[in-house]
């Protein structure tokens, strides 16, 4: 059986410390934190922190997850129908970047009374064109970021 290998990022002994990858890591003495510089997906893995006290050793394991932030989402009109002074739309919200992205919709502006409320990437709308002046805001969110974009109700009939 092959022996297990461990790669050390930092070693502290008798108040002195050695950084083994100073171009990638930075140790902060004031709070004993270790900062990973220019984080990449490969940094997402299991890390160990151990403290030796005489014949005993305390070990903590930390699973680091690295997420790509979401990009500003785009709203696409999948279908639209104009009839009898009303507009029916199927909208799709997508973000071209990001891990574990979730989507939500909300209304903005005058008197739209929750017409845009919803969760998920798609939203179906139906509203009277007369006096319609509201915006539907789609927010793309993940554990590290959140971005929003709006669809204006006056865009019904446009080719977006």
Coordinates of N, CA and C in Angstrom, one line a residue:
X1 N 0.8 -1.2 0.0 CA 0.0 0.0 0.0 C 0.9 1.2 0.0
X2 N 0.5 2.2 -0.8 CA 1.3 3.5 -0.9 C 1.0 4.3 0.3
X3 N 2.1 5.0 0.7 CA 1.9 6.0 1.9 C 1.1 7.2 1.4
X4 N 0.3 7.8 2.4 CA -0.4 9.0 2.1 C 0.5 10.2 2.0
X5 N 0.3 11.1 1.1 CA 1.2 12.3 1.0 C 0.3 13.5 1.4
X6 N 0.9 14.4 2.1 CA 0.3 15.6 2.4 C 1.1 16.8 1.9
X7 N 0.4 17.7 1.4 CA 1.1 18.9 0.9 C 0.8 20.1 1.9
X8 N 1.9 20.7 2.4 CA 1.8 21.7 3.3 C 1.7 23.1 2.7
X9 N 0.8 23.9 3.1 CA 0.8 25.3 2.6 C 1.5 26.2 3.6
X10 N 1.4 25.8 4.9 CA 2.0 26.7 5.9 C 2.4 25.8 7.1
X11 N 3.5 26.2 7.7 CA 4.0 25.4 8.9 C 4.4 26.5 9.9
X12 N 3.9 26.4 11.1 CA 4.3 27.3 12.2 C 4.9 26.5 13.3
X13 N 6.1 26.9 13.7 CA 6.8 26.3 14.8 C 7.5 27.3 15.7
X14 N 7.3 27.2 16.9 CA 7.9 28.1 17.9 C 7.8 29.6 17.5
X15 N 6.6 30.0 17.0 CA 6.3 31.4 16.7 C 6.8 31.8 15.3
X16 N 7.6 31.0 14.6 CA 8.0 31.3 13.3 C 7.1 30.5 12.3
X17 N 7.0 31.1 11.1 CA 6.2 30.4 10.1 C 6.9 30.4 8.8
X18 N 6.5 29.3 8.0 CA 7.0 29.2 6.7 C 5.9 29.0 5.7
X19 N 5.8 29.8 4.7 CA 4.8 29.7 3.7 C 5.4 28.9 2.5
X20 N 4.8 27.8 2.1 CA 5.4 27.0 1.1 C 5.0 27.4 -0.3
X21 N 3.9 28.2 -0.4 CA 3.5 28.7 -1.7 C 3.1 30.2 -1.5
X22 N 4.1 31.1 -1.2 CA 3.8 32.5 -0.9 C 3.2 33.2 -2.1
X23 N 3.4 32.8 -3.3 CA 2.8 33.4 -4.5 C 1.3 33.1 -4.6
X24 N 0.8 32.0 -3.9 CA -0.6 31.6 -4.0 C -1.3 31.8 -2.6
X25 N -0.6 31.9 -1.6 CA -1.2 32.0 -0.2 C -0.6 33.1 0.6
X26 N -1.4 33.6 1.5 CA -0.9 34.7 2.4 C -1.5 34.3 3.8
X27 N -0.5 34.2 4.7 CA -0.9 34.0 6.1 C -1.0 35.3 6.9
X28 N -2.1 35.4 7.7 CA -2.3 36.6 8.5 C -2.1 36.3 9.9
X29 N -1.1 36.8 10.5 CA -0.7 36.4 11.9 C -1.8 37.0 12.9
X30 N -2.4 38.1 12.6 CA -3.3 38.7 13.6 C -4.5 37.9 13.9
X31 N -5.0 37.1 12.9 CA -6.1 36.2 13.2 C -5.9 34.8 12.8
X32 N -4.7 34.4 12.5 CA -4.3 33.1 12.1 C -5.1 32.5 10.9
X33 N -5.5 33.4 10.0 CA -6.2 33.0 8.8 C -5.2 32.8 7.6
X34 N -5.6 32.0 6.7 CA -4.9 31.7 5.5 C -5.7 32.2 4.3
X35 N -5.2 33.1 3.5 CA -5.9 33.6 2.3 C -5.4 32.9 1.1
X36 N -6.2 32.5 0.2 CA -5.8 31.9 -1.1 C -6.0 33.0 -2.1
X37 N -4.9 33.3 -2.8 CA -4.8 34.4 -3.8 C -5.2 33.8 -5.1
X38 N -6.0 34.6 -5.9 CA -6.4 34.2 -7.3 C -7.0 32.8 -7.2
X39 N -8.0 32.7 -6.5 CA -8.7 31.4 -6.3 C -9.1 30.8 -7.6
X40 N -9.0 29.5 -7.8 CA -9.4 28.8 -9.0 C -10.2 27.5 -8.5
X41 N -10.8 26.9 -9.5 CA -11.6 25.7 -9.2 C -10.8 24.6 -8.5
X42 N -9.5 24.5 -8.9 CA -8.7 23.5 -8.3 C -8.4 23.7 -6.8
X43 N -8.7 24.9 -6.3 CA -8.6 25.1 -4.9 C -9.7 24.5 -4.0
X44 N -10.8 24.1 -4.7 CA -11.9 23.5 -4.0 C -11.6 22.1 -3.7
X45 N -11.2 21.8 -2.4 CA -10.9 20.5 -2.0 C -10.9 20.5 -0.4
X46 N -10.5 19.3 0.1 CA -10.4 19.2 1.6 C -9.1 19.7 2.1
X47 N -9.2 20.5 3.1 CA -8.0 21.1 3.8 C -8.0 20.6 5.2
X48 N -6.8 20.5 5.8 CA -6.6 20.1 7.2 C -5.9 21.2 7.9
X49 N -6.3 21.4 9.1 CA -5.6 22.3 10.0 C -5.3 21.5 11.3
X50 N -4.0 21.4 11.6 CA -3.6 20.6 12.8 C -2.7 21.4 13.7
X51 N -2.9 21.1 15.0 CA -2.1 21.7 16.0 C -1.5 20.6 16.9
X52 N -0.2 20.6 17.0 CA 0.5 19.6 17.9 C 0.8 20.2 19.2
X53 N 0.3 19.5 20.3 CA 0.6 19.9 21.7 C 1.2 18.7 22.4
X54 N 2.5 18.7 22.4 CA 3.2 17.6 23.1 C 2.9 16.3 22.3
X55 N 2.5 15.3 23.0 CA 2.2 14.0 22.3 C 0.8 13.9 21.6
X56 N 0.0 15.0 21.7 CA -1.3 15.0 21.1 C -1.3 15.9 19.9
X57 N -2.2 15.6 19.0 CA -2.4 16.5 17.8 C -3.9 16.7 17.6
X58 N -4.4 17.9 17.4 CA -5.8 18.2 17.1 C -5.9 18.5 15.6
X59 N -6.8 17.9 15.0 CA -7.0 18.1 13.5 C -8.4 18.5 13.2
X60 N -8.5 19.5 12.3 CA -9.8 20.0 11.8 C -9.7 19.8 10.3
X61 N -10.8 19.4 9.7 CA -10.9 19.3 8.3 C -11.9 20.3 7.8
X62 N -11.5 21.0 6.7 CA -12.4 22.1 6.1 C -12.5 21.8 4.6
X63 N -13.8 21.6 4.2 CA -14.0 21.4 2.8 C -14.3 22.8 2.1
X64 N -13.4 23.2 1.2 CA -13.5 24.5 0.5 C -14.3 24.3 -0.8
X65 N -15.3 25.0 -1.0 CA -16.0 25.0 -2.3 C -15.8 26.3 -3.0
X66 N -15.5 26.3 -4.3 CA -15.2 27.4 -5.1 C -16.3 27.6 -6.1
X67 N -17.0 28.8 -6.1 CA -18.1 29.0 -7.0 C -17.7 30.2 -7.9
X68 N -18.1 30.0 -9.2 CA -18.0 31.1 -10.1 C -19.2 32.0 -9.9
X69 N -18.9 33.4 -9.8 CA -20.0 34.3 -9.6 C -21.0 34.3 -10.8
X70 N -22.2 34.7 -10.6 CA -23.2 34.8 -11.7 C -22.9 36.0 -12.5
X71 N -23.2 35.9 -13.8 CA -23.1 37.1 -14.7 C -24.5 37.8 -14.7
X72 N -24.5 39.0 -15.1 CA -25.8 39.7 -15.3 C -26.7 38.9 -16.2
X73 N -27.9 38.6 -15.7 CA -28.7 37.7 -16.6 C -29.3 38.4 -17.8
X74 N -29.7 37.6 -18.7 CA -30.5 38.1 -19.9 C -31.9 37.6 -19.8
X75 N -32.8 38.4 -20.3 CA -34.2 38.0 -20.4 C -34.6 37.9 -21.8
X76 N -35.1 36.7 -22.2 CA -35.5 36.4 -23.5 C -37.0 36.2 -23.6
X77 N -37.6 36.7 -24.7 CA -39.0 36.5 -25.0 C -39.1 35.2 -25.8
X78 N -39.7 34.1 -25.1 CA -39.8 32.8 -25.8 C -41.1 32.8 -26.7
X79 N -42.1 33.5 -26.2 CA -43.3 33.6 -27.1 C -44.1 34.8 -26.6
X80 N -44.9 35.4 -27.5 CA -45.7 36.5 -27.2 C -47.0 36.5 -28.1
X81 N -48.0 37.0 -27.5 CA -49.3 37.1 -28.2 C -50.0 38.4 -27.8
X82 N -50.4 39.1 -28.8 CA -51.1 40.4 -28.7 C -52.5 40.1 -29.1
X83 N -53.5 40.4 -28.3 CA -54.9 40.2 -28.7 C -55.8 41.0 -27.8
X84 N -56.8 41.6 -28.3 CA -57.8 42.4 -27.6 C -57.2 43.3 -26.5
X85 N -56.1 44.0 -26.9 CA -55.5 45.0 -26.0 C -54.8 44.4 -24.8
X86 N -54.5 43.1 -24.9 CA -53.7 42.5 -23.8 C -52.4 41.8 -24.4
X87 N -51.5 41.5 -23.6 CA -50.3 40.9 -24.0 C -50.0 39.7 -23.1
X88 N -49.7 38.6 -23.8 CA -49.3 37.3 -23.1 C -47.9 37.0 -23.5
X89 N -47.0 36.8 -22.5 CA -45.6 36.5 -22.8 C -45.1 35.3 -22.0
X90 N -44.1 34.6 -22.6 CA -43.4 33.6 -21.9 C -41.9 34.1 -21.9
X91 N -41.4 34.4 -20.7 CA -40.0 34.9 -20.6 C -39.1 33.9 -20.0
X92 N -37.8 34.0 -20.4 CA -36.8 33.1 -19.8 C -35.6 34.0 -19.4
X93 N -35.2 33.7 -18.2 CA -34.0 34.4 -17.6 C -32.8 33.5 -17.6
X94 N -31.7 33.9 -18.1 CA -30.5 33.0 -18.1 C -29.3 33.9 -17.7
X95 N -28.4 33.2 -17.0 CA -27.1 33.8 -16.7 C -26.0 32.9 -17.4
X96 N -25.1 33.5 -18.1 CA -24.2 32.7 -18.9 C -23.0 32.2 -18.0
X97 N -22.9 32.7 -16.8 CA -21.8 32.2 -15.9 C -22.4 31.9 -14.5
X98 N -21.7 31.1 -13.8 CA -22.1 30.9 -12.4 C -22.4 29.4 -12.1
X99 N -22.1 29.0 -10.9 CA -22.4 27.7 -10.4 C -23.6 27.7 -9.5
X100 N -24.4 26.7 -9.6 CA -25.6 26.5 -8.7 C -26.4 27.8 -8.7
X101 N -26.8 28.2 -9.9 CA -27.6 29.5 -10.1 C -29.1 29.2 -9.8
X102 N -29.7 30.0 -9.1 CA -31.2 30.0 -8.9 C -31.7 31.3 -9.4
X103 N -33.0 31.3 -9.8 CA -33.6 32.5 -10.4 C -34.9 32.8 -9.6
X104 N -35.1 34.1 -9.5 CA -36.4 34.6 -8.9 C -36.9 35.8 -9.7
X105 N -38.2 36.1 -9.6 CA -38.8 37.2 -10.3 C -39.5 38.0 -9.3
X106 N -39.5 39.4 -9.5 CA -40.4 40.3 -8.7 C -40.8 41.5 -9.5
X107 N -41.9 42.1 -9.1 CA -42.4 43.3 -9.8 C -41.7 44.5 -9.3
X108 N -41.6 45.5 -10.2 CA -41.1 46.8 -9.8 C -42.0 47.8 -10.5
X109 N -42.2 48.9 -9.8 CA -42.9 50.1 -10.3 C -44.4 50.0 -10.0
X110 N -45.1 50.9 -10.6 CA -46.5 51.3 -10.2 C -47.5 50.2 -10.5
X111 N -48.1 49.8 -9.4 CA -49.3 49.0 -9.4 C -49.3 47.7 -10.1
X112 N -48.2 47.0 -10.2 CA -48.2 45.7 -10.9 C -48.6 44.6 -10.0
X113 N -48.8 44.9 -8.7 CA -49.4 44.0 -7.8 C -48.9 42.5 -7.9
X114 N -47.7 42.3 -7.9 CA -47.1 40.9 -7.9 C -47.3 40.2 -9.2
X115 N -47.6 40.8 -10.3 CA -47.7 40.1 -11.5 C -46.5 39.3 -11.9
X116 N -45.3 39.8 -11.5 CA -44.1 39.2 -11.9 C -43.5 38.3 -10.8
X117 N -44.2 38.0 -9.8 CA -43.6 37.2 -8.7 C -43.5 35.8 -9.1
X118 N -42.3 35.2 -8.8 CA -42.1 33.8 -9.2 C -40.7 33.3 -8.9
X119 N -40.5 32.0 -8.9 CA -39.2 31.5 -8.8 C -39.0 30.6 -10.0
X120 N -37.7 30.4 -10.3 CA -37.4 29.6 -11.5 C -37.0 30.5 -12.7
X121 N -36.4 30.0 -13.7 CA -35.9 30.7 -14.8 C -37.0 31.3 -15.7
X122 N -38.2 30.6 -15.8 CA -39.2 31.1 -16.7 C -40.3 31.8 -16.0
X123 N -41.0 32.7 -16.7 CA -42.1 33.4 -16.2 C -43.2 33.6 -17.3
X124 N -44.4 33.3 -17.0 CA -45.5 33.5 -17.9 C -46.3 34.7 -17.4
X125 N -46.6 35.7 -18.3 CA -47.3 36.9 -18.0 C -48.5 37.1 -18.9
X126 N -49.5 37.8 -18.4 CA -50.6 38.2 -19.2 C -51.1 39.5 -18.5
X127 N -51.2 40.6 -19.3 CA -51.6 41.8 -18.8 C -52.2 42.7 -19.8
X128 N -53.0 43.7 -19.4 CA -53.6 44.6 -20.3 C -52.6 45.7 -20.7
X129 N -52.5 46.0 -22.0 CA -51.5 46.9 -22.4 C -51.9 48.4 -22.0
X130 N -53.1 48.6 -21.9 CA -53.6 50.0 -21.5 C -53.1 50.3 -20.1
X131 N -52.3 51.3 -20.0 CA -51.8 51.7 -18.6 C -50.8 50.8 -18.0
X132 N -50.3 49.9 -18.8 CA -49.3 49.0 -18.2 C -47.9 49.7 -18.2
X133 N -47.4 49.9 -17.0 CA -46.1 50.5 -16.9 C -45.4 49.9 -15.7
X134 N -44.9 48.7 -15.9 CA -44.2 48.0 -14.8 C -43.0 47.3 -15.3
X135 N -42.2 46.9 -14.5 CA -41.0 46.1 -14.8 C -40.9 44.8 -14.1
X136 N -40.6 43.8 -14.7 CA -40.3 42.5 -14.1 C -38.8 42.3 -14.0
X137 N -38.4 42.1 -12.7 CA -36.9 42.0 -12.5 C -36.6 40.5 -12.2
X138 N -35.6 40.0 -13.0 CA -35.1 38.7 -12.7 C -33.8 38.8 -12.0
X139 N -33.7 38.0 -10.9 CA -32.4 38.0 -10.2 C -31.8 36.6 -10.2
X140 N -30.6 36.5 -10.7 CA -29.8 35.3 -10.7 C -28.9 35.3 -9.4
X141 N -29.0 34.2 -8.7 CA -28.3 34.2 -7.4 C -27.6 32.8 -7.2
X142 N -26.4 32.9 -6.6 CA -25.7 31.7 -6.1 C -25.1 32.0 -4.8
X143 N -24.4 31.0 -4.2 CA -23.8 31.3 -2.8 C -22.9 32.4 -2.7
X144 N -22.3 32.9 -3.8 CA -21.3 34.0 -3.7 C -21.7 35.3 -4.4
X145 N -22.8 35.3 -5.1 CA -23.2 36.6 -5.9 C -24.6 36.6 -6.2
X146 N -25.0 37.8 -6.7 CA -26.4 38.0 -7.1 C -26.4 39.2 -8.1
X147 N -27.1 39.0 -9.2 CA -27.2 40.0 -10.2 C -28.7 40.0 -10.8
X148 N -29.1 41.2 -11.2 CA -30.5 41.4 -11.6 C -30.5 42.1 -13.0
X149 N -31.6 41.9 -13.7 CA -31.9 42.6 -14.9 C -33.4 42.8 -15.0
X150 N -33.9 43.8 -15.8 CA -35.3 44.0 -15.8 C -35.9 43.9 -17.2
X151 N -37.2 43.5 -17.3 CA -38.0 43.5 -18.5 C -39.1 44.5 -18.3
X152 N -39.2 45.5 -19.2 CA -40.2 46.5 -19.2 C -41.4 46.0 -19.9
X153 N -42.6 46.2 -19.3 CA -43.9 45.8 -19.8 C -44.1 46.4 -21.2
X154 N -43.6 47.6 -21.5 CA -43.8 48.2 -22.8 C -43.1 47.5 -23.9
X155 N -42.2 46.5 -23.6 CA -41.5 45.8 -24.7 C -42.4 44.8 -25.3
X156 N -43.6 44.6 -24.9 CA -44.5 43.6 -25.5 C -44.7 44.1 -27.0
X157 N -44.5 43.1 -27.9 CA -44.6 43.4 -29.3 C -43.2 43.7 -29.9
X158 N -42.2 43.8 -29.1 CA -40.8 44.0 -29.7 C -40.2 42.6 -29.9
X159 N -39.1 42.6 -30.7 CA -38.4 41.4 -30.9 C -37.1 41.4 -30.1
X160 N -37.1 40.8 -28.9 CA -35.9 40.8 -28.1 C -35.4 39.4 -28.0

